[in-house]
XYZ file of C-alpha atoms in Angstrom:
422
model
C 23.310 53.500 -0.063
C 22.411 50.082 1.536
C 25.106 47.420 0.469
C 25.403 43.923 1.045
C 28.288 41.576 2.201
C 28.397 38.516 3.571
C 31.619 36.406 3.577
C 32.710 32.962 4.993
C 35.800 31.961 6.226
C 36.998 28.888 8.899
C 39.027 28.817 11.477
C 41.841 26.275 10.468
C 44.697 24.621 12.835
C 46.763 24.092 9.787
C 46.780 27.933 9.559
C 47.517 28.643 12.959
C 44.648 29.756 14.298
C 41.865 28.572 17.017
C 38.496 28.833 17.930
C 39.420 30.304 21.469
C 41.748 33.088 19.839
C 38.815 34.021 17.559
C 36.219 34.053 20.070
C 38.338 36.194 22.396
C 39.366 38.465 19.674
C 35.932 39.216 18.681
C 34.133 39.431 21.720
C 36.886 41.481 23.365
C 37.421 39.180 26.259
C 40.159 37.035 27.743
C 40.398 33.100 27.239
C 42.637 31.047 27.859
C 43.026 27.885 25.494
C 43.428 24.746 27.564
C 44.418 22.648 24.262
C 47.457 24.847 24.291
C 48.133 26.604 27.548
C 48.344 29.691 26.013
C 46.497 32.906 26.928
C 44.157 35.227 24.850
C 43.269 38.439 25.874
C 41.854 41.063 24.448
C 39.821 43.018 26.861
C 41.335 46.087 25.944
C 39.597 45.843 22.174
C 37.105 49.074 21.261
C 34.073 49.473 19.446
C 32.543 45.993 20.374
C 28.641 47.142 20.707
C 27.315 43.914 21.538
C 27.861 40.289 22.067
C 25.752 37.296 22.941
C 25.320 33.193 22.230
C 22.694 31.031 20.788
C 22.505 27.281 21.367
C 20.401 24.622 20.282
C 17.767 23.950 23.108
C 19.262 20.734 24.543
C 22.506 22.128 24.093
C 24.511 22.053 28.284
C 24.541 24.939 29.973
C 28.258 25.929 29.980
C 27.652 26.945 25.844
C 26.892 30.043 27.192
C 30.190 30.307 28.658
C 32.392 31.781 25.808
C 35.429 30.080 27.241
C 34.052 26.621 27.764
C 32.382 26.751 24.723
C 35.029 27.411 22.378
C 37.746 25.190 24.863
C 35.275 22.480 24.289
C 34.667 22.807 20.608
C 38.766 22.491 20.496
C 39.132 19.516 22.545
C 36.622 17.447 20.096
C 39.098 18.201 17.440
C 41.890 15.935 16.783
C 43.547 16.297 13.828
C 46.214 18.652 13.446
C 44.264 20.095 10.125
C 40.424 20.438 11.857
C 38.630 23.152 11.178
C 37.476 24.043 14.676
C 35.059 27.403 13.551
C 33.566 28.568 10.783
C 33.351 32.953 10.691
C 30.278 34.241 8.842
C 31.324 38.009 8.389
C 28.206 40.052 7.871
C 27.648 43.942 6.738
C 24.965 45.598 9.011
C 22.895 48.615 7.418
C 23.561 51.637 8.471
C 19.986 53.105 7.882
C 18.438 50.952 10.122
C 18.850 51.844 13.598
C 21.676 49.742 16.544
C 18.416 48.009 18.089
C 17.156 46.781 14.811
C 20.739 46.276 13.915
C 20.814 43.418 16.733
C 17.640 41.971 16.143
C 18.648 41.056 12.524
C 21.472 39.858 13.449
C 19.827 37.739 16.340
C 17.130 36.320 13.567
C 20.424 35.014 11.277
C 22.031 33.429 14.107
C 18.551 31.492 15.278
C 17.994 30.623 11.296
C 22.022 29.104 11.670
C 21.216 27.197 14.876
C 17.803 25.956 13.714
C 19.215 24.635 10.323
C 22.646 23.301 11.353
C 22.437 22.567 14.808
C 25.383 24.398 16.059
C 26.429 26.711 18.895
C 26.640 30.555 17.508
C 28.607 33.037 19.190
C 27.825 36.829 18.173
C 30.160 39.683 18.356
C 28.363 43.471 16.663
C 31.206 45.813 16.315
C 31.025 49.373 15.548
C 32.878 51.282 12.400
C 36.342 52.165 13.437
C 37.021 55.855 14.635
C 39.301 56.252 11.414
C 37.186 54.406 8.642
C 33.874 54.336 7.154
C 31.711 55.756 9.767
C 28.579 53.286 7.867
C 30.360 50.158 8.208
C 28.993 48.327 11.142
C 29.669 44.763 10.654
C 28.890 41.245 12.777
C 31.054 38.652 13.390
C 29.220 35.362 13.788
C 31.334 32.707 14.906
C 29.911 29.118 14.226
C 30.802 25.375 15.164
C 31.846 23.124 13.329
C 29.748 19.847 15.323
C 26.083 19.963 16.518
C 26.023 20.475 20.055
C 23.694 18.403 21.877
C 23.105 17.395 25.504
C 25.972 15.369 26.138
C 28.335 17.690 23.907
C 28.888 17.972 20.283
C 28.715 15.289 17.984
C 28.477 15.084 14.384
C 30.663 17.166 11.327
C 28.478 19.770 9.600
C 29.333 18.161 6.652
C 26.840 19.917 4.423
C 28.641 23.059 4.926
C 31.957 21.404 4.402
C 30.951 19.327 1.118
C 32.410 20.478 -1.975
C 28.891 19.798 -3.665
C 26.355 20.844 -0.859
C 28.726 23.649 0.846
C 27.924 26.396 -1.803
C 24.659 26.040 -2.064
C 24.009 26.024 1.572
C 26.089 29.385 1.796
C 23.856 30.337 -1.320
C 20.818 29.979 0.697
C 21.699 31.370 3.950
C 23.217 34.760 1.745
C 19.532 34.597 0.813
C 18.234 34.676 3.970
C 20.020 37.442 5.071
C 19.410 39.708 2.169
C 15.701 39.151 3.244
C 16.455 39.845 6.627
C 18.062 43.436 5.314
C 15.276 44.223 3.459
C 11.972 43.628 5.264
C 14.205 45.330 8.012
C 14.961 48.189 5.154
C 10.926 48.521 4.455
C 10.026 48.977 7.827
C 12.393 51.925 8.553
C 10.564 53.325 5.282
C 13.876 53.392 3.370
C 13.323 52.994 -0.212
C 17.276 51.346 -0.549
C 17.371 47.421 -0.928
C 19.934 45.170 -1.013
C 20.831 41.874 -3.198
C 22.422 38.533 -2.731
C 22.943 37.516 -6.311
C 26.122 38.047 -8.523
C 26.228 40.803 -10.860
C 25.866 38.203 -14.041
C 22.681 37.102 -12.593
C 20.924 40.748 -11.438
C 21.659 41.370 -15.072
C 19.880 38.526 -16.018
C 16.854 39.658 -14.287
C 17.021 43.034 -15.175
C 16.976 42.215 -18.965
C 13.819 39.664 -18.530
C 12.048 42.340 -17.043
C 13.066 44.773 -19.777
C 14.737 47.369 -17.857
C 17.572 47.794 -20.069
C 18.860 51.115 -18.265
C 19.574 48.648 -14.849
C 21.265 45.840 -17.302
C 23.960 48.797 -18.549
C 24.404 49.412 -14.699
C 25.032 45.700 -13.904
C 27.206 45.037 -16.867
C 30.417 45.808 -15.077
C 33.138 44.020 -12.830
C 33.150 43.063 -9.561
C 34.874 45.855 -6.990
C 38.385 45.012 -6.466
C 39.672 44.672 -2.798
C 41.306 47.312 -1.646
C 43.467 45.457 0.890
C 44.306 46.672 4.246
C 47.637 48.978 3.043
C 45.555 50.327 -0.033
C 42.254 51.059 1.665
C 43.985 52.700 4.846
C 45.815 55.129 2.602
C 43.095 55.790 0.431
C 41.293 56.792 3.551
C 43.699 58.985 4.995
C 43.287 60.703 1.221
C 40.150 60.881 1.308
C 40.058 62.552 4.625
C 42.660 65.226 3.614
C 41.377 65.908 0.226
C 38.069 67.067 2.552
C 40.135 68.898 4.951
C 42.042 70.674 2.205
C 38.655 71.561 0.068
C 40.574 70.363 -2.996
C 39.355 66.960 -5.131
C 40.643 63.712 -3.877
C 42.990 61.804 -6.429
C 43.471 58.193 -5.584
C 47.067 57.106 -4.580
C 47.294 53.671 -5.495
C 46.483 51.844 -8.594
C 43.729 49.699 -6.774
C 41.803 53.081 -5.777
C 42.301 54.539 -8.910
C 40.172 51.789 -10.211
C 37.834 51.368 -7.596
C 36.952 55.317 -7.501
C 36.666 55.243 -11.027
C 34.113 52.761 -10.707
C 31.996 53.659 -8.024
C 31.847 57.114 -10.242
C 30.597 55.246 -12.834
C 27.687 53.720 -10.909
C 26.843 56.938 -9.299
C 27.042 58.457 -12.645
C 24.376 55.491 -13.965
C 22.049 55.979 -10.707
C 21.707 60.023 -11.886
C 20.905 58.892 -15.285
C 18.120 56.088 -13.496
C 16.658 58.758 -11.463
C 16.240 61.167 -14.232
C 14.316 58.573 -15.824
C 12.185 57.322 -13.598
C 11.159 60.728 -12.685
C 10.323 61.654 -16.711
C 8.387 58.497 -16.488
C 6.232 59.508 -13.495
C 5.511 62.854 -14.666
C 4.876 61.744 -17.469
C 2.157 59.043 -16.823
C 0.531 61.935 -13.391
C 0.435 64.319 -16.765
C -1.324 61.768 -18.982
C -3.624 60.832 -16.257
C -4.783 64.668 -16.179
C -5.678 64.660 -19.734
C -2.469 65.846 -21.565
C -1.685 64.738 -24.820
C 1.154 62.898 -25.412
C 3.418 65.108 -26.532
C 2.334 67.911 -23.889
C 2.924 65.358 -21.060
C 6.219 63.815 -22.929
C 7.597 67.685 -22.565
C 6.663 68.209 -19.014
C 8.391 64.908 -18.547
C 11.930 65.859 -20.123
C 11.749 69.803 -18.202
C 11.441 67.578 -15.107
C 14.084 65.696 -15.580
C 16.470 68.287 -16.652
C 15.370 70.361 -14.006
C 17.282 67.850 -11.650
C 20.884 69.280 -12.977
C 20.737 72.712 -14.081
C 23.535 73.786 -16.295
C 24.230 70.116 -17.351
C 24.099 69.448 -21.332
C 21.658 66.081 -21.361
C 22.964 63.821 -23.290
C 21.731 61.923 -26.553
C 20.920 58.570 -24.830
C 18.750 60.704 -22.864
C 16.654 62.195 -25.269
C 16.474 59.430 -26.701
C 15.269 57.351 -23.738
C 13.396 60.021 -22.864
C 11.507 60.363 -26.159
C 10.751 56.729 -25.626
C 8.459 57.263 -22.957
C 6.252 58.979 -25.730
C 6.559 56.455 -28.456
C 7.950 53.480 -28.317
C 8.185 52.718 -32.288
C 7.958 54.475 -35.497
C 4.009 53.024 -35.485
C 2.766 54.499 -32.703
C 2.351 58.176 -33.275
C 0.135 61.126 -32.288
C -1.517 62.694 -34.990
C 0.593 66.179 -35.274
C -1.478 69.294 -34.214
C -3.023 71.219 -36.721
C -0.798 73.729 -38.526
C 2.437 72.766 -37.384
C 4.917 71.545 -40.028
C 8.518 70.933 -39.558
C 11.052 73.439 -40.410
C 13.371 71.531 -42.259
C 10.632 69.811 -44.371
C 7.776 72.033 -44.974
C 4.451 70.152 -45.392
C 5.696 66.809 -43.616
C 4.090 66.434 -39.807
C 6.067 66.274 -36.860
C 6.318 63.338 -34.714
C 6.597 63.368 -30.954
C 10.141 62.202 -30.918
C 11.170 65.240 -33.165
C 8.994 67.358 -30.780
C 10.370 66.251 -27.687
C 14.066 66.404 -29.332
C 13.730 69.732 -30.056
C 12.019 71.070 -26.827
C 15.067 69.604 -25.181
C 17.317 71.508 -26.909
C 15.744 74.527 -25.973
C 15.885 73.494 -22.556
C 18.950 73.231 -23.358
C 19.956 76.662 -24.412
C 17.617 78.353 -21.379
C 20.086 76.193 -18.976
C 23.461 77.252 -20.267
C 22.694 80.773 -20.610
C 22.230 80.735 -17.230
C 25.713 81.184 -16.338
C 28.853 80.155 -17.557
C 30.334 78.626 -14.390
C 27.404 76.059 -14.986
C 28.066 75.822 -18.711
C 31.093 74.000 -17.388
C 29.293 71.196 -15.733
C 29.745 67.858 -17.669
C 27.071 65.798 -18.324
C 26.214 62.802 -17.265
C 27.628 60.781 -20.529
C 30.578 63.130 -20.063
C 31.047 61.434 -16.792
C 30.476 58.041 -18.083
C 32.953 58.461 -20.567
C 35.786 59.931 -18.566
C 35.278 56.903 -15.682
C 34.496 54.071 -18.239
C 37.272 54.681 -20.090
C 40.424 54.686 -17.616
C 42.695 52.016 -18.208
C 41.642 48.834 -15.793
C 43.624 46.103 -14.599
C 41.956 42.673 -13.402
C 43.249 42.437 -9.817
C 42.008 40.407 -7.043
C 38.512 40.105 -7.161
C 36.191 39.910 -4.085
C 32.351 38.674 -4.420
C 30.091 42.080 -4.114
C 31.049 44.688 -2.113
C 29.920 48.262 -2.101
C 31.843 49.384 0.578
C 35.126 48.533 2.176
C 35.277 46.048 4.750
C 36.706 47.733 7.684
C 40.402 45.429 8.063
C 40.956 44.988 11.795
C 43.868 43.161 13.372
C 43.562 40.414 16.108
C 47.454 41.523 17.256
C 46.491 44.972 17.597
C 46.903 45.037 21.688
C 50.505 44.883 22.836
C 50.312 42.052 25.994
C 52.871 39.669 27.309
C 50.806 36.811 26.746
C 50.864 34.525 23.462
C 48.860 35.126 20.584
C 47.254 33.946 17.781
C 48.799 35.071 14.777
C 47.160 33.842 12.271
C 43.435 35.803 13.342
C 43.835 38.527 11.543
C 41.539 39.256 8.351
């Protein structure tokens, strides 16, 4: 499932850290800061795929040099508090393939360089061996000045402003959802990704009346792991597999977080079902079926997608939906059939549909009782939703973890930064 992240973060002095320390760590190369004397290296670093500069047109020609151009960014710095970089972490798609991967990548960069005037340097790693084999991830390392032909010059102050800054981050999270998507659509994947806070998809959901993707939405934002919680949660994970037995969480942070991302799996079942009673429904009505003849081929489709599994009475109700949306709009009742439990009175389609379903119903847990045990989908919902939560630290929107990698992870007898690690 395509997910979308895109974080920013500067490199400060007051924090320890330096543009040459972060341009070596992320590239994988060795530099050696001349502000400080002290020497970076980190050529020993794996799963760096691909690495590269962009510079504004007039921009000298030793800003393609990764260790002039980050020396020189450091030396227009003065203050003891500059920001000398700013980091725009990005989450790459793993359905798309490495080359389109790059070329993405390549567009944000140009976009960054055409709209700020800065000096971009691009490092593409790969997931790590141990982690989340989808998380490929870009590490775009940014100036803080406009570079022009004599050298840089002028603050990016928009970025830095506390009343232009967000929305300028805003708009470029914008850009790259686009980016993701049009890059999505090509590959033919129907998965999409978006830049907006949960609050606001909601928002947009409910003006366009889909209710089912508003219930979805109306949830918290995924609490970070953390590097200690999310590297033992993995090494679960991994085990549970190995073991063939269910993976429990370990920590209190998983616990949560698995709970939730049950919860919207459990919700994207329950969409699919729907969608798919919807377009059998309107292919049936479109060959002439009646109403409630299409409504029932409709709910058999969509309970054909989990055998064994008891649906659920939002379902039927959502499902009878699709055939009438009100009390007012009714089929006339076929001729001769009266309802059971009143004789004389005409059945609706609702009633119809309600019981064909149980039917179904029946049919699917005769079939066997080790399916009779399946729970169903507001089983599911129920057990996940209603774990005990605790607010923790809350990061913007991710919906997978950020693969934690550590600047000091290469033993050397050379200096280091210490404060580059994220």
């Amino acid at each position: 499932m395509a997910s979308y992240h895109l974080s920013v973060k500067t490199i400060k002095r007051s924090a320890g850290r330096t543009a040459t320390a972060a341009g070596a760590y992320r590239a994988g190369e060795r530099i050696e800061c001349q502000r400080e004397g002290r020497i970076h290296d980190y050529t020993r670093k794996q799963g760096i795929e691909e690495t590269f500069i962009i510079a504004p047109e007039t921009a000298p020609s030793w800003a393609q040099d990764r260790a002039a151009l980050w020396n020189a960014a450091e030396a227009s710095e003065t203050r003891s508090n500059s920001v000398t970089a700013r980091e725009w972490e990005l989450s790459l798609p793993f359905e798309i393939s490495a080359e389109v991967r790059s070329q993405i990548t390549r567009e944000f960069a140009e976009q960054l360089v055409s709209r700020y005037g800065v000096a971009v340097d691009v490092a593409i790693h790969a997931p790590n061996r141990e982690g989340d084999q989808r998380n490929h991830h870009a590490h775009v390392l940014t100036t803080t000045r406009q570079l022009e032909s004599d050298g840089f010059t002028a603050k990016t102050r928009v970025l830095d402003s506390a009343k232009t800054g967000g929305a300028e981050i805003e708009q470029m999270r914008g850009v790259w959802a686009e980016l993701q998507n049009r890059a999505l659509e090509r590959a033919g994947e129907a998965e999409r990704v978006d830049h907006r806070s949960l609050e606001k998809q909601r928002e947009a959901a409910l003006d366009k009346g889909d209710e089912v993707k508003a219930e979805e939405l109306d949830r918290d934002p995924e609490l970070k792991l953390g590097p200690a919680a999310n590297s033992m949660e993995r090494r679960e994970k991994a085990a549970a597999e190995r073991d063939g037995r269910e993976y429990v969480p370990l920590t209190e942070r998983g616990a949560v977080v698995h709970a939730a991302r049950q919860a919207r799996m459990a919700f994207q079942e329950m969409r699919e079902r729907l969608d798919l009673a919807r377009e059998v429904y309107g292919a049936a009505r479109d060959e002439g079926q009646g109403r409630v003849s299409a409504g029932l081929v409709a709910l058999r489709a969509a309970a054909s997608r989990e055998r064994g599994a008891v649906a659920s009475d939002d379902i039927r109700e959502r499902l009878a939906q699709i055939t009438g949306r009100d009390d007012s709009d009714r089929e006339e009742p076929e001729r001769g059939v009266q309802s059971g439990d009143e004789p004389g009175r005409p059945r609706n389609a609702q009633e119809r549909l309600r019981e064909a379903l149980d039917k179904d119903r029946g049919v699917e847990l005769d079939a066997g009782a080790e399916d009779d045990k399946k729970p169903s989908i507001r089983e599911r919902l129920d057990e996940v939703l209603n774990k005990p939560r605790e607010r923790l630290e809350i990061e913007d929107e991710p919906e997978k973890d950020r693969e934690v990698e550590s600047e000091n992870e290469i033993e050397r007898d050379v200096d280091r930064d210490r404060g580059l690690s994220h």
